[in-house]
């Protein structure tokens, strides 16, 4: 009965949501209903470089019980080692082997589209090691070789001084190219309080719009949350890491703070979900959430 009410709420009109206080007691009671816990990073585990209350206890508990968990980040800019080191500044231990980023999903994309060995243009810094090369692509930043490129990959550090005109002209010249944007986030918190950083995804959407005005149709391929690439990849590596088969996706819980990435990603992928109010989503936004953006349950904090 409860499940039916929750499902109808998910597709209903503006509706008040029941907010629970702490995730951890709820999880301890319901862990048996799940096979895998997927966790977001920013606003869920950490806020800047500070661990959120209860997170350390939660991760230690999962480890000690041997319960499968993975961390999903739309940060494609840092390698797993770099991201793990960045999270460690908060005192949390998230080993590189427990991290999956939007850049990892490039590997499956390259394989599915049969792009191995093809040349792509590197439109900014790709981290070390270069994740385009790790995914089996030949990468170049030599503009003289653009005609040889099968497409462009736009990282977070998109070179905004030169790339806009280069991309516009390259797609006008040949629209049959790939436009891959690993991180679909429009923006994220900057270094200063209240400051935000604009991502590459809004730029890709603008490019798509302006090219359409010229009669050229280009669709960016996004890989991070809420798109399926990162989830598919995470499930695959979790199965390998823990030696299990995740048949029923509803036995996977995605816990995150974003109603634009974590929650719709889980809903569209057939996974269960929970929203935390410790990050970018505020309580007053909840009543207006509909469809895929509406979380199944909401918690004020982890513990
Ligand atoms: Mg987040």
Short mmCIF file of C-alpha atoms and ligand atoms in Angstrom, two decimals:
data_model
loop_
_atom_site.label_atom_id
_atom_site.label_comp_id
_atom_site.label_asym_id
_atom_site.label_seq_id
_atom_site.Cartn_x
_atom_site.Cartn_y
_atom_site.Cartn_z
CA UNK A 1 0.00 0.00 0.00
CA UNK A 2 2.78 2.40 0.97
CA UNK A 3 4.66 1.63 -2.25
CA UNK A 4 1.56 2.45 -4.31
CA UNK A 5 1.17 5.82 -2.63
CA UNK A 6 4.83 6.63 -3.25
CA UNK A 7 4.60 5.71 -6.95
CA UNK A 8 1.47 7.79 -7.52
CA UNK A 9 3.20 10.70 -5.78
CA UNK A 10 6.08 10.37 -8.21
CA UNK A 11 3.88 11.10 -11.21
CA UNK A 12 1.36 13.35 -9.51
CA UNK A 13 1.06 17.11 -9.48
CA UNK A 14 2.61 19.36 -6.84
CA UNK A 15 2.40 17.39 -3.63
CA UNK A 16 3.90 17.85 -0.21
CA UNK A 17 6.67 15.38 0.55
CA UNK A 18 7.29 13.61 3.78
CA UNK A 19 10.82 14.40 4.98
CA UNK A 20 12.60 11.99 7.29
CA UNK A 21 15.36 13.21 9.55
CA UNK A 22 18.28 10.76 9.28
CA UNK A 23 19.21 8.38 6.48
CA UNK A 24 21.40 6.05 8.54
CA UNK A 25 18.73 4.57 10.88
CA UNK A 26 16.42 4.08 7.87
CA UNK A 27 19.24 2.39 5.93
CA UNK A 28 20.12 0.06 8.80
CA UNK A 29 16.52 -1.11 8.84
CA UNK A 30 16.24 -1.49 5.04
CA UNK A 31 19.74 -2.53 3.91
CA UNK A 32 18.52 -6.13 3.49
CA UNK A 33 16.24 -4.95 0.64
CA UNK A 34 19.23 -3.80 -1.42
CA UNK A 35 22.27 -5.31 -3.17
CA UNK A 36 24.19 -2.10 -3.91
CA UNK A 37 24.34 1.45 -2.56
CA UNK A 38 25.36 4.14 -5.04
CA UNK A 39 26.51 7.40 -3.48
CA UNK A 40 26.98 10.86 -4.94
CA UNK A 41 30.00 12.87 -3.72
CA UNK A 42 29.43 16.63 -3.44
CA UNK A 43 26.55 17.54 -1.15
CA UNK A 44 26.14 13.89 -0.17
CA UNK A 45 29.47 12.73 1.28
CA UNK A 46 31.32 16.04 1.42
CA UNK A 47 30.68 19.76 1.30
CA UNK A 48 33.81 21.43 -0.12
CA UNK A 49 36.52 19.54 1.80
CA UNK A 50 34.46 18.75 4.88
CA UNK A 51 32.86 15.36 5.46
CA UNK A 52 29.15 15.65 6.18
CA UNK A 53 27.98 14.35 9.58
CA UNK A 54 27.46 10.59 9.70
CA UNK A 55 29.23 9.82 6.41
CA UNK A 56 32.39 8.37 7.96
CA UNK A 57 30.27 6.15 10.19
CA UNK A 58 28.15 5.05 7.22
CA UNK A 59 31.15 4.13 5.03
CA UNK A 60 32.86 2.27 7.88
CA UNK A 61 29.65 0.37 8.56
CA UNK A 62 29.26 -0.63 4.90
CA UNK A 63 32.87 -1.79 4.78
CA UNK A 64 32.67 -3.78 8.02
CA UNK A 65 29.52 -5.58 6.85
CA UNK A 66 30.99 -6.09 3.37
CA UNK A 67 27.96 -4.34 1.86
CA UNK A 68 28.60 -3.32 -1.79
CA UNK A 69 28.89 0.44 -2.37
CA UNK A 70 30.19 2.68 -5.12
CA UNK A 71 30.62 6.41 -5.48
CA UNK A 72 29.43 8.15 -8.66
CA UNK A 73 30.74 11.54 -9.68
CA UNK A 74 30.07 13.79 -12.65
CA UNK A 75 33.57 15.18 -12.08
CA UNK A 76 35.36 13.88 -15.16
CA UNK A 77 38.23 16.29 -14.69
CA UNK A 78 40.09 14.31 -12.05
CA UNK A 79 41.42 10.76 -12.32
CA UNK A 80 40.27 8.26 -9.67
CA UNK A 81 43.49 8.77 -7.72
CA UNK A 82 43.09 12.56 -7.84
CA UNK A 83 39.42 12.40 -6.80
CA UNK A 84 40.16 9.94 -4.00
CA UNK A 85 42.94 12.27 -2.74
CA UNK A 86 40.58 15.25 -2.96
CA UNK A 87 37.90 13.42 -0.91
CA UNK A 88 40.61 12.30 1.57
CA UNK A 89 41.13 15.98 2.53
CA UNK A 90 37.80 15.67 4.33
CA UNK A 91 39.12 12.66 6.27
CA UNK A 92 36.98 10.16 4.30
CA UNK A 93 38.46 7.04 2.80
CA UNK A 94 36.98 6.47 -0.67
CA UNK A 95 39.53 4.27 -2.47
CA UNK A 96 40.03 4.91 -6.21
CA UNK A 97 38.60 1.41 -6.82
CA UNK A 98 35.23 2.58 -5.38
CA UNK A 99 34.92 5.59 -7.71
CA UNK A 100 33.17 5.85 -11.04
CA UNK A 101 33.14 9.10 -13.01
CA UNK A 102 31.36 10.31 -16.13
CA UNK A 103 34.71 9.97 -17.93
CA UNK A 104 34.70 6.21 -17.25
CA UNK A 105 31.49 5.90 -19.24
CA UNK A 106 33.44 6.99 -22.32
CA UNK A 107 34.93 3.49 -22.47
CA UNK A 108 31.53 1.83 -23.07
CA UNK A 109 30.48 4.62 -25.43
CA UNK A 110 33.59 4.10 -27.58
CA UNK A 111 32.99 0.35 -27.60
CA UNK A 112 29.26 0.58 -28.37
CA UNK A 113 29.78 3.06 -31.20
CA UNK A 114 32.83 1.12 -32.47
CA UNK A 115 35.11 4.13 -32.31
CA UNK A 116 38.30 2.42 -31.09
CA UNK A 117 41.45 3.91 -32.61
CA UNK A 118 39.62 6.87 -34.19
CA UNK A 119 40.87 10.40 -33.76
CA UNK A 120 39.01 12.87 -31.55
CA UNK A 121 39.75 16.49 -30.79
CA UNK A 122 40.68 17.26 -27.20
CA UNK A 123 38.90 20.56 -26.46
CA UNK A 124 40.60 21.22 -23.10
CA UNK A 125 42.53 19.40 -20.37
CA UNK A 126 41.64 15.73 -19.91
CA UNK A 127 43.43 14.85 -16.70
CA UNK A 128 46.33 12.48 -16.30
CA UNK A 129 46.12 9.86 -17.72
CA UNK A 130 44.10 11.32 -20.62
CA UNK A 131 40.74 9.55 -20.36
CA UNK A 132 40.11 9.79 -24.12
CA UNK A 133 43.25 7.74 -24.73
CA UNK A 134 42.35 5.37 -21.88
CA UNK A 135 39.03 4.76 -23.64
CA UNK A 136 40.87 3.69 -26.79
CA UNK A 137 40.68 6.91 -28.82
CA UNK A 138 43.48 8.72 -30.59
CA UNK A 139 43.43 12.25 -29.19
CA UNK A 140 44.77 15.43 -30.77
CA UNK A 141 44.68 19.12 -30.00
CA UNK A 142 46.23 20.07 -33.31
CA UNK A 143 43.67 22.24 -35.15
CA UNK A 144 45.34 21.36 -38.48
CA UNK A 145 44.06 17.78 -37.97
CA UNK A 146 40.40 18.63 -37.29
CA UNK A 147 39.37 17.29 -40.71
CA UNK A 148 40.71 13.86 -39.62
CA UNK A 149 38.73 13.93 -36.35
CA UNK A 150 35.63 11.79 -35.91
CA UNK A 151 34.40 14.24 -33.30
CA UNK A 152 35.06 16.44 -30.31
CA UNK A 153 35.12 15.75 -26.60
CA UNK A 154 34.31 18.72 -24.37
CA UNK A 155 35.78 18.41 -20.87
CA UNK A 156 35.05 20.69 -17.90
CA UNK A 157 38.11 22.76 -18.75
CA UNK A 158 36.84 23.60 -22.25
CA UNK A 159 39.11 26.19 -23.84
CA UNK A 160 36.54 28.98 -24.11
CA UNK A 161 38.83 31.41 -25.88
CA UNK A 162 39.27 29.40 -29.06
CA UNK A 163 36.85 26.44 -29.05
CA UNK A 164 33.49 28.17 -29.70
CA UNK A 165 34.42 29.32 -33.22
CA UNK A 166 36.39 26.14 -33.96
CA UNK A 167 33.43 23.93 -33.02
CA UNK A 168 30.85 26.04 -34.81
CA UNK A 169 32.81 25.97 -38.05
CA UNK A 170 33.77 22.30 -37.76
CA UNK A 171 30.11 21.22 -37.41
CA UNK A 172 28.98 23.55 -40.20
CA UNK A 173 31.63 21.97 -42.38
CA UNK A 174 30.73 18.40 -41.40
CA UNK A 175 27.73 17.78 -39.10
CA UNK A 176 28.39 14.04 -39.13
CA UNK A 177 30.73 14.26 -36.15
CA UNK A 178 30.38 13.26 -32.54
CA UNK A 179 29.96 15.91 -29.87
CA UNK A 180 30.69 14.15 -26.57
CA UNK A 181 30.25 15.96 -23.26
CA UNK A 182 31.12 13.62 -20.37
CA UNK A 183 29.85 15.95 -17.62
CA UNK A 184 26.22 17.03 -18.26
CA UNK A 185 26.05 19.40 -15.25
CA UNK A 186 25.18 22.99 -16.14
CA UNK A 187 27.11 24.39 -13.18
CA UNK A 188 28.57 23.45 -9.82
CA UNK A 189 29.69 25.29 -6.68
CA UNK A 190 32.90 27.30 -7.07
CA UNK A 191 35.65 27.98 -4.55
CA UNK A 192 34.07 31.04 -2.98
CA UNK A 193 30.83 30.69 -1.00
CA UNK A 194 27.83 31.38 -3.23
CA UNK A 195 29.99 31.30 -6.38
CA UNK A 196 29.31 28.86 -9.24
CA UNK A 197 31.31 27.50 -12.14
CA UNK A 198 29.64 27.12 -15.53
CA UNK A 199 30.13 23.71 -17.14
CA UNK A 200 30.69 22.73 -20.77
CA UNK A 201 27.20 21.22 -21.15
CA UNK A 202 25.41 24.60 -21.47
CA UNK A 203 27.93 25.50 -24.15
CA UNK A 204 27.13 22.28 -26.05
CA UNK A 205 23.39 23.04 -25.83
CA UNK A 206 23.99 26.56 -27.14
CA UNK A 207 26.07 25.18 -30.01
CA UNK A 208 23.26 22.74 -30.83
CA UNK A 209 20.75 25.61 -30.89
CA UNK A 210 22.83 27.92 -33.05
CA UNK A 211 23.68 25.12 -35.50
CA UNK A 212 19.94 24.35 -35.75
CA UNK A 213 19.41 27.95 -36.86
CA UNK A 214 21.78 27.15 -39.70
CA UNK A 215 19.83 23.96 -40.47
CA UNK A 216 22.50 21.68 -38.98
CA UNK A 217 21.34 19.01 -36.51
CA UNK A 218 23.84 17.98 -33.87
CA UNK A 219 22.98 16.09 -30.67
CA UNK A 220 25.50 16.14 -27.83
CA UNK A 221 26.18 12.80 -26.13
CA UNK A 222 26.19 13.23 -22.35
CA UNK A 223 27.68 10.48 -20.18
CA UNK A 224 27.31 11.47 -16.51
CA UNK A 225 24.27 11.47 -14.21
CA UNK A 226 21.33 11.56 -15.05
CA UNK A 227 22.34 9.81 -18.31
CA UNK A 228 22.59 6.05 -18.30
CA UNK A 229 26.28 5.71 -19.28
CA UNK A 230 27.72 6.30 -15.81
CA UNK A 231 25.11 4.07 -14.11
CA UNK A 232 25.62 1.20 -16.57
CA UNK A 233 29.37 1.44 -16.07
CA UNK A 234 29.09 1.58 -12.26
CA UNK A 235 26.83 -1.46 -12.15
CA UNK A 236 29.22 -3.40 -14.36
CA UNK A 237 32.30 -2.60 -12.25
CA UNK A 238 30.41 -3.22 -9.00
CA UNK A 239 29.40 -6.66 -10.30
CA UNK A 240 33.03 -7.42 -11.18
CA UNK A 241 34.43 -5.98 -7.93
CA UNK A 242 32.02 -7.82 -5.65
CA UNK A 243 31.59 -10.92 -7.82
CA UNK A 244 27.81 -10.62 -8.01
CA UNK A 245 25.06 -10.26 -10.60
CA UNK A 246 22.66 -7.34 -10.16
CA UNK A 247 19.54 -8.67 -11.81
CA UNK A 248 16.89 -6.54 -10.12
CA UNK A 249 17.83 -2.89 -10.48
CA UNK A 250 15.27 -1.89 -7.90
CA UNK A 251 17.59 -3.50 -5.34
CA UNK A 252 20.07 -0.69 -6.07
CA UNK A 253 19.64 2.53 -4.09
CA UNK A 254 21.02 5.81 -5.42
CA UNK A 255 21.58 8.35 -2.65
CA UNK A 256 22.29 11.91 -3.74
CA UNK A 257 21.49 15.59 -3.30
CA UNK A 258 20.46 16.52 -6.85
CA UNK A 259 16.94 16.27 -8.25
CA UNK A 260 18.41 16.97 -11.69
CA UNK A 261 21.09 14.28 -11.82
CA UNK A 262 20.98 11.68 -9.01
CA UNK A 263 17.21 11.20 -8.79
CA UNK A 264 16.17 11.17 -12.51
CA UNK A 265 19.20 9.01 -13.30
CA UNK A 266 18.03 6.41 -10.81
CA UNK A 267 14.36 6.62 -11.88
CA UNK A 268 15.16 6.23 -15.60
CA UNK A 269 17.56 3.38 -14.87
CA UNK A 270 14.90 1.50 -12.89
CA UNK A 271 16.75 1.98 -9.58
CA UNK A 272 15.41 3.07 -6.22
CA UNK A 273 16.44 6.48 -4.89
CA UNK A 274 16.72 8.75 -1.88
CA UNK A 275 17.38 12.48 -1.74
CA UNK A 276 19.48 14.28 0.86
CA UNK A 277 18.91 17.91 1.75
CA UNK A 278 22.58 18.43 2.71
CA UNK A 279 23.58 19.74 -0.73
CA UNK A 280 22.07 21.75 -3.56
CA UNK A 281 18.37 20.92 -3.07
CA UNK A 282 16.32 22.96 -0.63
CA UNK A 283 13.17 21.89 1.12
CA UNK A 284 11.00 24.55 -0.60
CA UNK A 285 11.81 23.03 -4.03
CA UNK A 286 10.29 19.66 -3.14
CA UNK A 287 6.58 20.38 -3.61
CA UNK A 288 7.05 21.39 -7.25
CA UNK A 289 8.98 18.29 -8.26
CA UNK A 290 7.25 16.01 -10.74
CA UNK A 291 7.93 12.87 -12.73
CA UNK A 292 11.53 11.67 -12.87
CA UNK A 293 12.75 14.53 -10.68
CA UNK A 294 10.62 13.54 -7.74
CA UNK A 295 12.55 11.50 -5.17
CA UNK A 296 11.06 8.42 -3.62
CA UNK A 297 12.12 9.49 -0.12
CA UNK A 298 13.86 12.50 1.39
CA UNK A 299 16.24 12.82 4.34
CA UNK A 300 17.51 15.93 6.05
CA UNK A 301 20.94 14.40 6.73
CA UNK A 302 22.84 11.14 6.88
CA UNK A 303 23.11 11.12 10.68
MG1 LIG B 1 25.90 16.21 -5.49
#
